[in-house]
PDB file of C-alpha atoms in Angstrom:
ATOM      1  CA  MET X 577      42.884  85.488  13.003  1.00 96.00           C
ATOM      2  CA  ARG X 578      44.696  82.880  10.898  1.00 97.00           C
ATOM      3  CA  ILE X 579      46.139  84.322   7.693  1.00 98.00           C
ATOM      4  CA  ALA X 580      47.314  81.850   5.075  1.00 98.00           C
ATOM      5  CA  ARG X 581      49.140  82.293   1.788  1.00 98.00           C
ATOM      6  CA  PHE X 582      47.953  79.905  -0.872  1.00 98.00           C
ATOM      7  CA  SER X 583      47.995  78.930  -4.530  1.00 97.00           C
ATOM      8  CA  ILE X 584      44.989  77.886  -6.614  1.00 94.00           C
ATOM      9  CA  ASP X 585      44.879  77.461 -10.399  1.00 92.00           C
ATOM     10  CA  GLY X 586      48.264  79.126 -10.662  1.00 89.00           C
ATOM     11  CA  ASN X 587      47.206  82.208  -8.716  1.00 93.00           C
ATOM     12  CA  VAL X 588      48.746  83.158  -5.359  1.00 96.00           C
ATOM     13  CA  GLY X 589      46.852  85.059  -2.702  1.00 96.00           C
ATOM     14  CA  PHE X 590      46.118  85.449   0.986  1.00 97.00           C
ATOM     15  CA  GLY X 591      43.072  84.359   2.894  1.00 97.00           C
ATOM     16  CA  VAL X 592      41.640  84.163   6.392  1.00 97.00           C
ATOM     17  CA  VAL X 593      41.260  80.587   7.605  1.00 97.00           C
ATOM     18  CA  GLU X 594      37.828  80.011   9.090  1.00 96.00           C
ATOM     19  CA  GLY X 595      36.485  77.061  11.065  1.00 92.00           C
ATOM     20  CA  ASP X 596      37.110  75.372  14.384  1.00 78.00           C
ATOM     21  CA  ALA X 597      38.207  71.952  13.170  1.00 58.00           C
ATOM     22  CA  ASP X 598      41.859  70.943  13.221  1.00 59.00           C
ATOM     23  CA  THR X 599      41.605  69.095   9.908  1.00 60.00           C
ATOM     24  CA  GLU X 600      41.248  70.470   6.403  1.00 61.00           C
ATOM     25  CA  PRO X 601      37.675  69.199   5.737  1.00 69.00           C
ATOM     26  CA  GLY X 602      36.389  71.577   8.423  1.00 83.00           C
ATOM     27  CA  LEU X 603      38.301  74.675   7.281  1.00 94.00           C
ATOM     28  CA  VAL X 604      37.694  77.239   4.556  1.00 96.00           C
ATOM     29  CA  LEU X 605      39.630  80.214   3.219  1.00 96.00           C
ATOM     30  CA  ASP X 606      37.965  83.594   2.892  1.00 97.00           C
ATOM     31  CA  ILE X 607      40.118  85.252   0.220  1.00 96.00           C
ATOM     32  CA  ILE X 608      41.158  88.752   1.209  1.00 96.00           C
ATOM     33  CA  LYS X 609      41.311  91.935  -0.827  1.00 93.00           C
ATOM     34  CA  GLY X 610      44.526  93.777  -0.180  1.00 89.00           C
ATOM     35  CA  HIS X 611      47.573  92.601   1.709  1.00 89.00           C
ATOM     36  CA  PRO X 612      48.008  91.362   5.283  1.00 95.00           C
ATOM     37  CA  PHE X 613      50.773  93.918   5.861  1.00 95.00           C
ATOM     38  CA  GLY X 614      48.389  96.773   5.179  1.00 92.00           C
ATOM     39  CA  GLU X 615      44.694  97.394   5.132  1.00 89.00           C
ATOM     40  CA  PHE X 616      42.599  94.563   3.743  1.00 92.00           C
ATOM     41  CA  GLU X 617      39.074  93.249   3.777  1.00 93.00           C
ATOM     42  CA  ARG X 618      37.521  89.824   3.369  1.00 94.00           C
ATOM     43  CA  SER X 619      36.081  89.263  -0.096  1.00 94.00           C
ATOM     44  CA  GLY X 620      33.440  86.763   0.992  1.00 93.00           C
ATOM     45  CA  GLN X 621      34.757  84.409  -1.701  1.00 93.00           C
ATOM     46  CA  LYS X 622      35.334  81.201   0.225  1.00 95.00           C
ATOM     47  CA  VAL X 623      37.241  78.108  -0.828  1.00 95.00           C
ATOM     48  CA  PRO X 624      37.588  74.813   1.088  1.00 95.00           C
ATOM     49  CA  LEU X 625      41.123  74.603   2.420  1.00 95.00           C
ATOM     50  CA  GLY X 626      41.551  71.178   0.842  1.00 93.00           C
ATOM     51  CA  GLN X 627      41.166  72.671  -2.622  1.00 95.00           C
ATOM     52  CA  VAL X 628      44.178  74.971  -2.365  1.00 97.00           C
ATOM     53  CA  ARG X 629      47.885  74.475  -1.885  1.00 97.00           C
ATOM     54  CA  LEU X 630      49.155  76.187   1.231  1.00 98.00           C
ATOM     55  CA  LEU X 631      52.427  78.038   0.718  1.00 98.00           C
ATOM     56  CA  ALA X 632      54.942  79.417   3.186  1.00 98.00           C
ATOM     57  CA  PRO X 633      52.828  82.100   4.898  1.00 98.00           C
ATOM     58  CA  VAL X 634      55.390  84.844   4.167  1.00 98.00           C
ATOM     59  CA  LEU X 635      58.387  85.414   1.904  1.00 97.00           C
ATOM     60  CA  PRO X 636      60.870  87.033   4.302  1.00 98.00           C
ATOM     61  CA  SER X 637      63.737  89.210   3.163  1.00 98.00           C
ATOM     62  CA  LYS X 638      65.602  87.544   6.029  1.00 98.00           C
ATOM     63  CA  VAL X 639      65.091  84.962   8.729  1.00 98.00           C
ATOM     64  CA  VAL X 640      66.845  85.967  11.938  1.00 98.00           C
ATOM     65  CA  ALA X 641      67.312  82.955  14.185  1.00 98.00           C
ATOM     66  CA  VAL X 642      68.317  82.668  17.819  1.00 97.00           C
ATOM     67  CA  GLY X 643      70.365  79.787  19.198  1.00 92.00           C
ATOM     68  CA  ARG X 644      70.495  78.278  22.677  1.00 92.00           C
ATOM     69  CA  ASN X 645      67.397  80.067  23.954  1.00 95.00           C
ATOM     70  CA  TYR X 646      66.216  77.036  25.945  1.00 93.00           C
ATOM     71  CA  ALA X 647      68.585  75.983  28.737  1.00 88.00           C
ATOM     72  CA  GLU X 648      67.910  72.241  28.378  1.00 87.00           C
ATOM     73  CA  HIS X 649      68.602  72.348  24.655  1.00 86.00           C
ATOM     74  CA  ALA X 650      71.884  74.178  25.221  1.00 73.00           C
ATOM     75  CA  GLU X 651      72.784  71.528  27.789  1.00 82.00           C
ATOM     76  CA  GLU X 652      71.958  68.589  25.515  1.00 85.00           C
ATOM     77  CA  LEU X 653      74.436  69.945  22.949  1.00 79.00           C
ATOM     78  CA  GLY X 654      77.102  70.532  25.599  1.00 82.00           C
ATOM     79  CA  HIS X 655      76.766  74.305  25.747  1.00 79.00           C
ATOM     80  CA  THR X 656      75.943  76.846  28.409  1.00 83.00           C
ATOM     81  CA  VAL X 657      73.375  79.604  27.989  1.00 82.00           C
ATOM     82  CA  PRO X 658      75.203  82.589  26.454  1.00 86.00           C
ATOM     83  CA  GLU X 659      75.240  85.969  28.168  1.00 90.00           C
ATOM     84  CA  THR X 660      73.885  87.590  25.009  1.00 92.00           C
ATOM     85  CA  PRO X 661      71.659  85.900  22.408  1.00 93.00           C
ATOM     86  CA  VAL X 662      73.345  83.865  19.683  1.00 94.00           C
ATOM     87  CA  VAL X 663      71.915  85.345  16.480  1.00 97.00           C
ATOM     88  CA  PHE X 664      72.365  83.974  12.964  1.00 97.00           C
ATOM     89  CA  PHE X 665      70.656  84.180   9.569  1.00 98.00           C
ATOM     90  CA  LYS X 666      68.871  81.714   7.355  1.00 98.00           C
ATOM     91  CA  PRO X 667      68.534  82.956   3.757  1.00 98.00           C
ATOM     92  CA  SER X 668      65.212  83.467   2.012  1.00 98.00           C
ATOM     93  CA  THR X 669      66.040  80.461  -0.176  1.00 98.00           C
ATOM     94  CA  SER X 670      65.853  78.220   2.899  1.00 98.00           C
ATOM     95  CA  VAL X 671      62.112  78.877   3.294  1.00 98.00           C
ATOM     96  CA  VAL X 672      59.578  76.254   2.210  1.00 98.00           C
ATOM     97  CA  GLY X 673      55.927  75.822   3.095  1.00 98.00           C
ATOM     98  CA  PRO X 674      53.678  73.239   4.729  1.00 98.00           C
ATOM     99  CA  GLY X 675      53.652  69.935   2.887  1.00 98.00           C
ATOM    100  CA  ASP X 676      56.696  70.835   0.812  1.00 98.00           C
ATOM    101  CA  PRO X 677      59.375  68.152   0.611  1.00 98.00           C
ATOM    102  CA  VAL X 678      62.758  68.865   2.166  1.00 98.00           C
ATOM    103  CA  ALA X 679      65.698  67.461   0.223  1.00 98.00           C
ATOM    104  CA  TYR X 680      68.447  65.971   2.406  1.00 98.00           C
ATOM    105  CA  PRO X 681      71.633  67.941   1.637  1.00 97.00           C
ATOM    106  CA  ALA X 682      74.358  65.913   0.000  1.00 96.00           C
ATOM    107  CA  PHE X 683      77.091  67.444   2.191  1.00 97.00           C
ATOM    108  CA  SER X 684      75.607  66.204   5.500  1.00 98.00           C
ATOM    109  CA  ALA X 685      74.958  62.861   7.167  1.00 98.00           C
ATOM    110  CA  ASP X 686      73.204  64.234  10.264  1.00 98.00           C
ATOM    111  CA  VAL X 687      70.304  66.603   9.602  1.00 98.00           C
ATOM    112  CA  GLN X 688      68.279  67.271  12.755  1.00 98.00           C
ATOM    113  CA  HIS X 689      64.875  68.800  13.493  1.00 98.00           C
ATOM    114  CA  GLU X 690      64.393  71.880  15.691  1.00 98.00           C
ATOM    115  CA  ALA X 691      60.779  72.871  16.396  1.00 98.00           C
ATOM    116  CA  GLU X 692      60.423  76.610  17.005  1.00 98.00           C
ATOM    117  CA  LEU X 693      57.933  79.418  17.453  1.00 98.00           C
ATOM    118  CA  ALA X 694      58.413  81.946  14.650  1.00 98.00           C
ATOM    119  CA  VAL X 695      57.615  85.646  14.980  1.00 98.00           C
ATOM    120  CA  VAL X 696      56.356  87.347  11.808  1.00 98.00           C
ATOM    121  CA  ILE X 697      57.111  91.069  11.578  1.00 98.00           C
ATOM    122  CA  GLY X 698      54.216  93.179  10.340  1.00 98.00           C
ATOM    123  CA  ARG X 699      55.762  96.580   9.669  1.00 98.00           C
ATOM    124  CA  MET X 700      59.159  98.116   9.006  1.00 98.00           C
ATOM    125  CA  CYS X 701      60.841  98.809  12.317  1.00 98.00           C
ATOM    126  CA  HIS X 702      64.185  99.640  13.888  1.00 98.00           C
ATOM    127  CA  GLN X 703      65.264 100.087  17.511  1.00 98.00           C
ATOM    128  CA  VAL X 704      61.868  98.945  18.787  1.00 98.00           C
ATOM    129  CA  PRO X 705      61.127  99.959  22.409  1.00 98.00           C
ATOM    130  CA  ARG X 706      59.979  97.061  24.564  1.00 97.00           C
ATOM    131  CA  GLU X 707      56.584  98.630  25.166  1.00 98.00           C
ATOM    132  CA  ARG X 708      55.928  98.803  21.406  1.00 98.00           C
ATOM    133  CA  VAL X 709      56.971  95.288  20.369  1.00 98.00           C
ATOM    134  CA  ALA X 710      53.355  94.140  19.951  1.00 98.00           C
ATOM    135  CA  GLU X 711      52.798  96.959  17.433  1.00 98.00           C
ATOM    136  CA  VAL X 712      55.404  95.581  15.002  1.00 98.00           C
ATOM    137  CA  VAL X 713      54.412  91.898  15.185  1.00 98.00           C
ATOM    138  CA  LEU X 714      51.852  90.624  12.671  1.00 98.00           C
ATOM    139  CA  GLY X 715      51.609  87.228  14.351  1.00 98.00           C
ATOM    140  CA  TYR X 716      53.208  83.845  14.834  1.00 98.00           C
ATOM    141  CA  THR X 717      53.717  80.636  12.912  1.00 98.00           C
ATOM    142  CA  CYS X 718      55.429  77.252  13.254  1.00 98.00           C
ATOM    143  CA  ALA X 719      59.010  76.746  12.100  1.00 98.00           C
ATOM    144  CA  ASN X 720      61.497  73.924  11.790  1.00 98.00           C
ATOM    145  CA  ASP X 721      65.097  75.147  12.022  1.00 98.00           C
ATOM    146  CA  LEU X 722      66.583  72.158  10.208  1.00 98.00           C
ATOM    147  CA  THR X 723      70.271  71.840  10.984  1.00 98.00           C
ATOM    148  CA  ALA X 724      73.114  69.847   9.449  1.00 98.00           C
ATOM    149  CA  ARG X 725      74.569  69.076  12.861  1.00 97.00           C
ATOM    150  CA  ASP X 726      77.783  67.450  11.636  1.00 98.00           C
ATOM    151  CA  VAL X 727      78.541  70.470   9.489  1.00 98.00           C
ATOM    152  CA  GLN X 728      77.672  72.830  12.347  1.00 96.00           C
ATOM    153  CA  ARG X 729      80.205  71.076  14.566  1.00 95.00           C
ATOM    154  CA  GLY X 730      82.923  71.285  11.922  1.00 96.00           C
ATOM    155  CA  GLU X 731      82.536  74.869  10.724  1.00 97.00           C
ATOM    156  CA  GLU X 732      82.835  78.022  12.818  1.00 93.00           C
ATOM    157  CA  GLN X 733      80.146  79.831  10.827  1.00 95.00           C
ATOM    158  CA  TRP X 734      76.660  78.269  10.611  1.00 96.00           C
ATOM    159  CA  ALA X 735      75.788  79.535   7.128  1.00 97.00           C
ATOM    160  CA  ARG X 736      75.855  76.116   5.441  1.00 98.00           C
ATOM    161  CA  SER X 737      74.635  74.023   8.358  1.00 98.00           C
ATOM    162  CA  LYS X 738      71.612  76.237   8.978  1.00 98.00           C
ATOM    163  CA  GLY X 739      71.036  77.852   5.585  1.00 98.00           C
ATOM    164  CA  PHE X 740      70.800  75.065   3.026  1.00 98.00           C
ATOM    165  CA  ASP X 741      67.830  75.023   0.642  1.00 98.00           C
ATOM    166  CA  GLY X 742      64.675  73.860   2.428  1.00 98.00           C
ATOM    167  CA  SER X 743      66.134  74.247   5.914  1.00 98.00           C
ATOM    168  CA  CYS X 744      63.398  76.621   7.107  1.00 98.00           C
ATOM    169  CA  PRO X 745      59.887  75.184   6.741  1.00 99.00           C
ATOM    170  CA  LEU X 746      57.253  77.706   7.871  1.00 99.00           C
ATOM    171  CA  GLY X 747      53.482  77.385   8.286  1.00 98.00           C
ATOM    172  CA  PRO X 748      50.770  76.464   8.050  1.00 98.00           C
ATOM    173  CA  TRP X 749      49.562  80.078   8.530  1.00 98.00           C
ATOM    174  CA  VAL X 750      50.118  83.165  10.670  1.00 98.00           C
ATOM    175  CA  GLU X 751      48.080  83.392  13.866  1.00 98.00           C
ATOM    176  CA  THR X 752      47.638  87.070  14.729  1.00 98.00           C
ATOM    177  CA  GLU X 753      46.028  86.709  18.153  1.00 97.00           C
ATOM    178  CA  LEU X 754      48.435  84.348  19.920  1.00 98.00           C
ATOM    179  CA  ASP X 755      49.906  85.213  23.302  1.00 98.00           C
ATOM    180  CA  PRO X 756      53.427  83.760  22.925  1.00 98.00           C
ATOM    181  CA  ALA X 757      54.292  83.866  26.635  1.00 97.00           C
ATOM    182  CA  ASP X 758      53.669  80.186  27.436  1.00 98.00           C
ATOM    183  CA  VAL X 759      52.480  77.873  24.659  1.00 98.00           C
ATOM    184  CA  ALA X 760      53.469  74.280  23.947  1.00 98.00           C
ATOM    185  CA  VAL X 761      56.036  73.567  21.205  1.00 98.00           C
ATOM    186  CA  ALA X 762      56.188  69.956  20.011  1.00 98.00           C
ATOM    187  CA  CYS X 763      57.834  67.899  17.293  1.00 98.00           C
ATOM    188  CA  THR X 764      57.020  64.401  16.080  1.00 98.00           C
ATOM    189  CA  VAL X 765      58.844  62.239  13.559  1.00 98.00           C
ATOM    190  CA  ASN X 766      56.694  59.570  11.895  1.00 98.00           C
ATOM    191  CA  GLY X 767      54.165  60.124  14.678  1.00 98.00           C
ATOM    192  CA  GLU X 768      56.695  59.578  17.496  1.00 98.00           C
ATOM    193  CA  GLN X 769      57.158  62.513  19.847  1.00 98.00           C
ATOM    194  CA  ARG X 770      60.675  63.904  19.904  1.00 97.00           C
ATOM    195  CA  GLN X 771      60.324  67.397  21.395  1.00 98.00           C
ATOM    196  CA  LEU X 772      57.891  68.908  23.877  1.00 97.00           C
ATOM    197  CA  GLY X 773      58.516  72.210  25.608  1.00 97.00           C
ATOM    198  CA  ARG X 774      56.872  75.528  26.347  1.00 97.00           C
ATOM    199  CA  THR X 775      57.783  79.028  25.293  1.00 98.00           C
ATOM    200  CA  GLY X 776      57.668  79.979  28.969  1.00 97.00           C
ATOM    201  CA  GLU X 777      60.980  78.090  29.258  1.00 96.00           C
ATOM    202  CA  MET X 778      62.744  80.437  26.846  1.00 96.00           C
ATOM    203  CA  VAL X 779      65.690  82.249  28.359  1.00 96.00           C
ATOM    204  CA  ARG X 780      64.716  85.403  26.480  1.00 96.00           C
ATOM    205  CA  SER X 781      61.151  86.303  25.570  1.00 97.00           C
ATOM    206  CA  VAL X 782      59.788  87.376  22.213  1.00 98.00           C
ATOM    207  CA  ALA X 783      59.967  90.992  23.373  1.00 98.00           C
ATOM    208  CA  ASP X 784      63.590  90.545  24.471  1.00 98.00           C
ATOM    209  CA  LEU X 785      64.521  89.177  21.055  1.00 98.00           C
ATOM    210  CA  VAL X 786      62.717  91.818  18.991  1.00 98.00           C
ATOM    211  CA  VAL X 787      64.363  94.584  21.024  1.00 98.00           C
ATOM    212  CA  HIS X 788      67.820  92.982  20.786  1.00 98.00           C
ATOM    213  CA  ILE X 789      67.683  92.231  17.056  1.00 98.00           C
ATOM    214  CA  SER X 790      66.103  95.532  16.019  1.00 98.00           C
ATOM    215  CA  GLU X 791      68.876  97.421  17.820  1.00 98.00           C
ATOM    216  CA  ALA X 792      71.192  96.266  15.044  1.00 98.00           C
ATOM    217  CA  MET X 793      69.061  96.003  11.916  1.00 98.00           C
ATOM    218  CA  THR X 794      65.883  97.190  10.280  1.00 98.00           C
ATOM    219  CA  LEU X 795      63.192  94.529  10.192  1.00 98.00           C
ATOM    220  CA  LEU X 796      60.871  94.546   7.181  1.00 98.00           C
ATOM    221  CA  PRO X 797      57.264  93.357   6.800  1.00 98.00           C
ATOM    222  CA  GLY X 798      57.326  89.568   6.455  1.00 98.00           C
ATOM    223  CA  ASP X 799      60.693  89.111   8.127  1.00 98.00           C
ATOM    224  CA  VAL X 800      60.805  86.190  10.533  1.00 98.00           C
ATOM    225  CA  ILE X 801      62.484  85.700  13.905  1.00 98.00           C
ATOM    226  CA  LEU X 802      63.048  82.114  15.078  1.00 98.00           C
ATOM    227  CA  THR X 803      62.987  82.008  18.875  1.00 98.00           C
ATOM    228  CA  GLY X 804      64.987  78.850  19.639  1.00 97.00           C
ATOM    229  CA  THR X 805      64.131  75.202  20.172  1.00 96.00           C
ATOM    230  CA  PRO X 806      63.374  73.123  23.269  1.00 96.00           C
ATOM    231  CA  ALA X 807      65.340  69.995  24.165  1.00 95.00           C
ATOM    232  CA  GLY X 808      64.907  66.752  22.264  1.00 96.00           C
ATOM    233  CA  VAL X 809      66.453  67.536  18.892  1.00 97.00           C
ATOM    234  CA  GLY X 810      67.415  64.482  16.889  1.00 96.00           C
ATOM    235  CA  PRO X 811      68.288  63.058  13.485  1.00 98.00           C
ATOM    236  CA  LEU X 812      66.105  62.770  10.419  1.00 98.00           C
ATOM    237  CA  ASN X 813      66.352  60.251   7.615  1.00 98.00           C
ATOM    238  CA  VAL X 814      65.126  60.180   4.045  1.00 98.00           C
ATOM    239  CA  GLY X 815      61.468  59.159   4.105  1.00 98.00           C
ATOM    240  CA  ASP X 816      60.720  60.636   7.544  1.00 98.00           C
ATOM    241  CA  GLU X 817      57.687  62.831   8.083  1.00 98.00           C
ATOM    242  CA  VAL X 818      58.439  65.571  10.586  1.00 98.00           C
ATOM    243  CA  ALA X 819      55.688  67.659  12.180  1.00 98.00           C
ATOM    244  CA  VAL X 820      55.965  70.791  14.332  1.00 98.00           C
ATOM    245  CA  THR X 821      52.888  71.632  16.402  1.00 98.00           C
ATOM    246  CA  ILE X 822      52.478  74.850  18.379  1.00 98.00           C
ATOM    247  CA  GLU X 823      49.574  75.333  20.736  1.00 98.00           C
ATOM    248  CA  GLY X 824      47.172  77.932  19.404  1.00 97.00           C
ATOM    249  CA  ILE X 825      48.590  77.865  15.876  1.00 98.00           C
ATOM    250  CA  GLY X 826      48.486  74.441  14.260  1.00 97.00           C
ATOM    251  CA  THR X 827      50.799  71.866  12.703  1.00 98.00           C
ATOM    252  CA  LEU X 828      53.522  72.208  10.072  1.00 98.00           C
ATOM    253  CA  THR X 829      54.354  68.921   8.338  1.00 98.00           C
ATOM    254  CA  ASN X 830      57.130  68.141   5.852  1.00 98.00           C
ATOM    255  CA  LYS X 831      58.641  64.979   4.419  1.00 98.00           C
ATOM    256  CA  VAL X 832      62.364  64.405   3.995  1.00 98.00           C
ATOM    257  CA  ILE X 833      63.338  63.215   0.533  1.00 98.00           C
ATOM    258  CA  LYS X 834      66.552  62.247  -1.201  1.00 96.00           C
ATOM    259  CA  ARG X 835      68.142  65.124  -3.047  1.00 90.00           C
ATOM    260  CA  GLY X 836      67.886  64.519  -6.779  1.00 76.00           C
TER     261      GLY X 836
END
């Protein structure tokens, strides 16, 4: 099931995306009654997807991201795979949705794309046993862990380099039935392929990460875990259109603009 968050005529809601086509003309939203983090039912009120504005599929209280979870990516940045996961936060203000512009931060000259599978938490949880990870996951979406690489190199903490406004595009919806074990993760910039990997190459699986992170903190409904990026990260410029595509989910597209 694909659950989207959308806006129409100033109203925000959730809907189930129906249709087999990969393009908007073939898709419709069945608006739901209730909330995707609890019991809900389809209303039967359907709207063509092209008539709504898709929003970030969730508004997380926190985005918990994992670095260096693909060996080739760690290598391309001159790092080794750490013995324990590198975990950092991106604030809720970093989240934007599909189609939203991303303003190039004034304090950086080297913003880079990082295509990632994002895990969306479906219920409050803490110290999750491995065998119960599936019970706390609502589904999965596409993410772009935009990074001010020059700032990351110059500052010990990654708060500014990873957490600037707009640095966490999410979307286009949450896929609840995805098996995350081995799906393709790709990134294109202006139609040119930059990244192509598979989640099967991750050093630590989704289950590993949920267990590790929830040992330390309570995860709330709508919280997001970013699972790391495959090799091929590279720079973005003002005017670029960057697209993250994950097999079984869809494509998240954003355009880089000059900060006003």
